[in-house]
Every structure is written in structure tokens, then in C-alpha cells.
Amino acid sequence: MTAQGSAHGRFTRAVKARNLFQVEVALRELGGVSLLDALDYLDLLAELKPAKVEQAALRWHGRLELEASTLSMAESQLALAALAGLCAGQRDAIQLLRRLLRRVKPTLVEKLA
């Protein structure tokens, strides 16, 4: 571990600081994050680089489909609609997606606040 702490700690601090470059550096170092952390990344992309958010949102939804074994078709559609809203600038869609993650309990979510 470096003097700056773990890569996940740097990721978390960079998200809070709204520093997209540092978030992406930490993501590369981590090699993978929970869906909740990936949702934080989507939120930051939507704010700072909206042109990149649609592709990342589709990847996030694909992971949701794989990692949430209890996900229903209606919940999947809800997630897609919320992600489309996020891509269209509706930043409050993030809160809906957080609630959905709490309900479907994907396998790789570390901690849901």
C-alpha cells in the first residue's frame, strides 16, 4: 500500500473530489469495482463527460443483468429507463438506481450505504 492508501480509497476520494482523471486512474489500478462504485463513476461521467456516459451505462446494465440473480424483467426495464434518463441529463436517476441495487442485491456489491 502506498502513502496515499489503497486504490479503492483513492477511487473514493477522487469521486468525492469530482476528479474524473484520478477516478479513472484508480479504476485501472483496481481492475474492477462493485456495481455501486461503478454507479458513482457513471454519475461523475454524466456530470463531466456526458458524451461518454451512454456506452458506460450500457456496460453497467450488462453487469447488473449478470450479477443480480433476482433481477426481474420489470426491474431490468426500470434500470434501462433510469440509465436513459441519466444519459439525457436527469441526474436524479442515480438515486433510483441505488435503490434498485439495494433491492436486487447483486453479488459483487461491497456495501450499500
JSON list of C-alpha atoms in Angstrom, two decimals:
[
{"chain": "A", "resi": 1, "resn": "MET", "atom": "CA", "xyz": [0.00, 0.00, 0.00]},
{"chain": "A", "resi": 2, "resn": "THR", "atom": "CA", "xyz": [1.30, 3.45, -0.85]},
{"chain": "A", "resi": 3, "resn": "ALA", "atom": "CA", "xyz": [1.38, 6.52, 1.36]},
{"chain": "A", "resi": 4, "resn": "GLN", "atom": "CA", "xyz": [-1.86, 7.56, -0.38]},
{"chain": "A", "resi": 5, "resn": "GLY", "atom": "CA", "xyz": [-3.67, 4.42, 0.77]},
{"chain": "A", "resi": 6, "resn": "SER", "atom": "CA", "xyz": [-5.38, 1.72, -1.21]},
{"chain": "A", "resi": 7, "resn": "ALA", "atom": "CA", "xyz": [-6.53, 2.13, -4.80]},
{"chain": "A", "resi": 8, "resn": "HIS", "atom": "CA", "xyz": [-10.13, 1.88, -3.61]},
{"chain": "A", "resi": 9, "resn": "GLY", "atom": "CA", "xyz": [-9.51, 4.63, -1.08]},
{"chain": "A", "resi": 10, "resn": "ARG", "atom": "CA", "xyz": [-8.05, 6.82, -3.82]},
{"chain": "A", "resi": 11, "resn": "PHE", "atom": "CA", "xyz": [-11.06, 5.99, -6.00]},
{"chain": "A", "resi": 12, "resn": "THR", "atom": "CA", "xyz": [-13.47, 7.04, -3.23]},
{"chain": "A", "resi": 13, "resn": "ARG", "atom": "CA", "xyz": [-11.60, 10.27, -2.52]},
{"chain": "A", "resi": 14, "resn": "ALA", "atom": "CA", "xyz": [-11.43, 11.11, -6.24]},
{"chain": "A", "resi": 15, "resn": "VAL", "atom": "CA", "xyz": [-15.19, 10.56, -6.62]},
{"chain": "A", "resi": 16, "resn": "LYS", "atom": "CA", "xyz": [-15.86, 12.89, -3.68]},
{"chain": "A", "resi": 17, "resn": "ALA", "atom": "CA", "xyz": [-13.49, 15.47, -5.17]},
{"chain": "A", "resi": 18, "resn": "ARG", "atom": "CA", "xyz": [-15.24, 15.07, -8.58]},
{"chain": "A", "resi": 19, "resn": "ASN", "atom": "CA", "xyz": [-11.83, 14.37, -10.19]},
{"chain": "A", "resi": 20, "resn": "LEU", "atom": "CA", "xyz": [-12.59, 12.19, -13.21]},
{"chain": "A", "resi": 21, "resn": "PHE", "atom": "CA", "xyz": [-8.94, 11.72, -14.18]},
{"chain": "A", "resi": 22, "resn": "GLN", "atom": "CA", "xyz": [-8.00, 10.36, -10.75]},
{"chain": "A", "resi": 23, "resn": "VAL", "atom": "CA", "xyz": [-11.12, 8.17, -10.67]},
{"chain": "A", "resi": 24, "resn": "GLU", "atom": "CA", "xyz": [-10.12, 6.59, -13.98]},
{"chain": "A", "resi": 25, "resn": "VAL", "atom": "CA", "xyz": [-6.54, 6.07, -12.81]},
{"chain": "A", "resi": 26, "resn": "ALA", "atom": "CA", "xyz": [-7.80, 4.30, -9.69]},
{"chain": "A", "resi": 27, "resn": "LEU", "atom": "CA", "xyz": [-10.23, 2.21, -11.76]},
{"chain": "A", "resi": 28, "resn": "ARG", "atom": "CA", "xyz": [-7.41, 0.97, -13.98]},
{"chain": "A", "resi": 29, "resn": "GLU", "atom": "CA", "xyz": [-5.36, 0.10, -10.93]},
{"chain": "A", "resi": 30, "resn": "LEU", "atom": "CA", "xyz": [-8.24, -1.73, -9.26]},
{"chain": "A", "resi": 31, "resn": "GLY", "atom": "CA", "xyz": [-9.11, -3.74, -12.35]},
{"chain": "A", "resi": 32, "resn": "GLY", "atom": "CA", "xyz": [-12.75, -3.93, -11.28]},
{"chain": "A", "resi": 33, "resn": "VAL", "atom": "CA", "xyz": [-15.21, -2.39, -8.85]},
{"chain": "A", "resi": 34, "resn": "SER", "atom": "CA", "xyz": [-18.63, -3.14, -7.43]},
{"chain": "A", "resi": 35, "resn": "LEU", "atom": "CA", "xyz": [-21.76, -2.03, -9.26]},
{"chain": "A", "resi": 36, "resn": "LEU", "atom": "CA", "xyz": [-22.23, 0.63, -6.60]},
{"chain": "A", "resi": 37, "resn": "ASP", "atom": "CA", "xyz": [-18.78, 2.06, -7.26]},
{"chain": "A", "resi": 38, "resn": "ALA", "atom": "CA", "xyz": [-19.40, 1.83, -11.00]},
{"chain": "A", "resi": 39, "resn": "LEU", "atom": "CA", "xyz": [-22.59, 3.81, -10.44]},
{"chain": "A", "resi": 40, "resn": "ASP", "atom": "CA", "xyz": [-20.54, 6.55, -8.76]},
{"chain": "A", "resi": 41, "resn": "TYR", "atom": "CA", "xyz": [-18.36, 6.58, -11.88]},
{"chain": "A", "resi": 42, "resn": "LEU", "atom": "CA", "xyz": [-21.45, 6.85, -14.12]},
{"chain": "A", "resi": 43, "resn": "ASP", "atom": "CA", "xyz": [-22.68, 9.79, -12.06]},
{"chain": "A", "resi": 44, "resn": "LEU", "atom": "CA", "xyz": [-19.36, 11.56, -12.49]},
{"chain": "A", "resi": 45, "resn": "LEU", "atom": "CA", "xyz": [-19.28, 10.82, -16.23]},
{"chain": "A", "resi": 46, "resn": "ALA", "atom": "CA", "xyz": [-22.81, 12.19, -16.61]},
{"chain": "A", "resi": 47, "resn": "GLU", "atom": "CA", "xyz": [-21.68, 15.40, -14.96]},
{"chain": "A", "resi": 48, "resn": "LEU", "atom": "CA", "xyz": [-18.29, 15.90, -16.59]},
{"chain": "A", "resi": 49, "resn": "LYS", "atom": "CA", "xyz": [-18.27, 13.91, -19.87]},
{"chain": "A", "resi": 50, "resn": "PRO", "atom": "CA", "xyz": [-21.85, 13.26, -20.95]},
{"chain": "A", "resi": 51, "resn": "ALA", "atom": "CA", "xyz": [-20.72, 12.06, -24.38]},
{"chain": "A", "resi": 52, "resn": "LYS", "atom": "CA", "xyz": [-19.11, 9.01, -22.70]},
{"chain": "A", "resi": 53, "resn": "VAL", "atom": "CA", "xyz": [-21.93, 8.08, -20.36]},
{"chain": "A", "resi": 54, "resn": "GLU", "atom": "CA", "xyz": [-24.16, 6.08, -22.73]},
{"chain": "A", "resi": 55, "resn": "GLN", "atom": "CA", "xyz": [-21.58, 3.42, -23.52]},
{"chain": "A", "resi": 56, "resn": "ALA", "atom": "CA", "xyz": [-20.62, 3.13, -19.84]},
{"chain": "A", "resi": 57, "resn": "ALA", "atom": "CA", "xyz": [-24.31, 2.93, -18.86]},
{"chain": "A", "resi": 58, "resn": "LEU", "atom": "CA", "xyz": [-24.86, 0.02, -21.24]},
{"chain": "A", "resi": 59, "resn": "ARG", "atom": "CA", "xyz": [-21.89, -1.84, -19.75]},
{"chain": "A", "resi": 60, "resn": "TRP", "atom": "CA", "xyz": [-23.22, -1.14, -16.26]},
{"chain": "A", "resi": 61, "resn": "HIS", "atom": "CA", "xyz": [-26.61, -2.57, -17.19]},
{"chain": "A", "resi": 62, "resn": "GLY", "atom": "CA", "xyz": [-24.95, -5.68, -18.64]},
{"chain": "A", "resi": 63, "resn": "ARG", "atom": "CA", "xyz": [-23.16, -6.23, -15.33]},
{"chain": "A", "resi": 64, "resn": "LEU", "atom": "CA", "xyz": [-26.41, -5.70, -13.46]},
{"chain": "A", "resi": 65, "resn": "GLU", "atom": "CA", "xyz": [-28.03, -8.43, -15.54]},
{"chain": "A", "resi": 66, "resn": "LEU", "atom": "CA", "xyz": [-25.18, -10.84, -14.77]},
{"chain": "A", "resi": 67, "resn": "GLU", "atom": "CA", "xyz": [-24.65, -10.04, -11.10]},
{"chain": "A", "resi": 68, "resn": "ALA", "atom": "CA", "xyz": [-28.23, -9.66, -9.82]},
{"chain": "A", "resi": 69, "resn": "SER", "atom": "CA", "xyz": [-29.75, -13.12, -9.96]},
{"chain": "A", "resi": 70, "resn": "THR", "atom": "CA", "xyz": [-33.07, -11.89, -8.55]},
{"chain": "A", "resi": 71, "resn": "LEU", "atom": "CA", "xyz": [-33.50, -9.12, -11.12]},
{"chain": "A", "resi": 72, "resn": "SER", "atom": "CA", "xyz": [-36.92, -9.25, -12.77]},
{"chain": "A", "resi": 73, "resn": "MET", "atom": "CA", "xyz": [-37.68, -8.12, -16.29]},
{"chain": "A", "resi": 74, "resn": "ALA", "atom": "CA", "xyz": [-39.58, -5.11, -14.91]},
{"chain": "A", "resi": 75, "resn": "GLU", "atom": "CA", "xyz": [-36.57, -4.16, -12.75]},
{"chain": "A", "resi": 76, "resn": "SER", "atom": "CA", "xyz": [-34.28, -4.52, -15.75]},
{"chain": "A", "resi": 77, "resn": "GLN", "atom": "CA", "xyz": [-36.55, -2.23, -17.75]},
{"chain": "A", "resi": 78, "resn": "LEU", "atom": "CA", "xyz": [-36.64, 0.23, -14.87]},
{"chain": "A", "resi": 79, "resn": "ALA", "atom": "CA", "xyz": [-32.84, 0.25, -14.76]},
{"chain": "A", "resi": 80, "resn": "LEU", "atom": "CA", "xyz": [-32.63, 0.85, -18.51]},
{"chain": "A", "resi": 81, "resn": "ALA", "atom": "CA", "xyz": [-35.16, 3.69, -18.30]},
{"chain": "A", "resi": 82, "resn": "ALA", "atom": "CA", "xyz": [-33.23, 5.28, -15.42]},
{"chain": "A", "resi": 83, "resn": "LEU", "atom": "CA", "xyz": [-29.96, 4.91, -17.32]},
{"chain": "A", "resi": 84, "resn": "ALA", "atom": "CA", "xyz": [-31.55, 6.50, -20.41]},
{"chain": "A", "resi": 85, "resn": "GLY", "atom": "CA", "xyz": [-32.70, 9.35, -18.19]},
{"chain": "A", "resi": 86, "resn": "LEU", "atom": "CA", "xyz": [-29.19, 9.73, -16.80]},
{"chain": "A", "resi": 87, "resn": "CYS", "atom": "CA", "xyz": [-27.82, 9.88, -20.35]},
{"chain": "A", "resi": 88, "resn": "ALA", "atom": "CA", "xyz": [-30.40, 12.60, -21.10]},
{"chain": "A", "resi": 89, "resn": "GLY", "atom": "CA", "xyz": [-29.19, 14.69, -18.18]},
{"chain": "A", "resi": 90, "resn": "GLN", "atom": "CA", "xyz": [-31.57, 13.57, -15.43]},
{"chain": "A", "resi": 91, "resn": "ARG", "atom": "CA", "xyz": [-29.01, 13.20, -12.67]},
{"chain": "A", "resi": 92, "resn": "ASP", "atom": "CA", "xyz": [-31.62, 12.19, -10.07]},
{"chain": "A", "resi": 93, "resn": "ALA", "atom": "CA", "xyz": [-31.83, 8.82, -11.88]},
{"chain": "A", "resi": 94, "resn": "ILE", "atom": "CA", "xyz": [-28.75, 7.80, -9.86]},
{"chain": "A", "resi": 95, "resn": "GLN", "atom": "CA", "xyz": [-30.85, 7.65, -6.67]},
{"chain": "A", "resi": 96, "resn": "LEU", "atom": "CA", "xyz": [-33.38, 5.35, -8.32]},
{"chain": "A", "resi": 97, "resn": "LEU", "atom": "CA", "xyz": [-30.55, 3.06, -9.46]},
{"chain": "A", "resi": 98, "resn": "ARG", "atom": "CA", "xyz": [-29.11, 2.99, -5.92]},
{"chain": "A", "resi": 99, "resn": "ARG", "atom": "CA", "xyz": [-32.50, 1.93, -4.55]},
{"chain": "A", "resi": 100, "resn": "LEU", "atom": "CA", "xyz": [-32.73, -0.75, -7.23]},
{"chain": "A", "resi": 101, "resn": "LEU", "atom": "CA", "xyz": [-29.30, -2.10, -6.24]},
{"chain": "A", "resi": 102, "resn": "ARG", "atom": "CA", "xyz": [-30.44, -2.39, -2.62]},
{"chain": "A", "resi": 103, "resn": "ARG", "atom": "CA", "xyz": [-33.45, -4.41, -3.74]},
{"chain": "A", "resi": 104, "resn": "VAL", "atom": "CA", "xyz": [-31.76, -6.85, -6.16]},
{"chain": "A", "resi": 105, "resn": "LYS", "atom": "CA", "xyz": [-28.56, -7.38, -4.13]},
{"chain": "A", "resi": 106, "resn": "PRO", "atom": "CA", "xyz": [-26.03, -8.10, -6.87]},
{"chain": "A", "resi": 107, "resn": "THR", "atom": "CA", "xyz": [-23.23, -10.47, -5.93]},
{"chain": "A", "resi": 108, "resn": "LEU", "atom": "CA", "xyz": [-20.34, -8.00, -6.20]},
{"chain": "A", "resi": 109, "resn": "VAL", "atom": "CA", "xyz": [-21.80, -5.01, -4.37]},
{"chain": "A", "resi": 110, "resn": "GLU", "atom": "CA", "xyz": [-19.47, -4.40, -1.45]},
{"chain": "A", "resi": 111, "resn": "LYS", "atom": "CA", "xyz": [-21.54, -2.11, 0.76]},
{"chain": "A", "resi": 112, "resn": "LEU", "atom": "CA", "xyz": [-24.74, -0.26, 0.13]},
{"chain": "A", "resi": 113, "resn": "ALA", "atom": "CA", "xyz": [-24.98, 2.97, 2.07]}
]
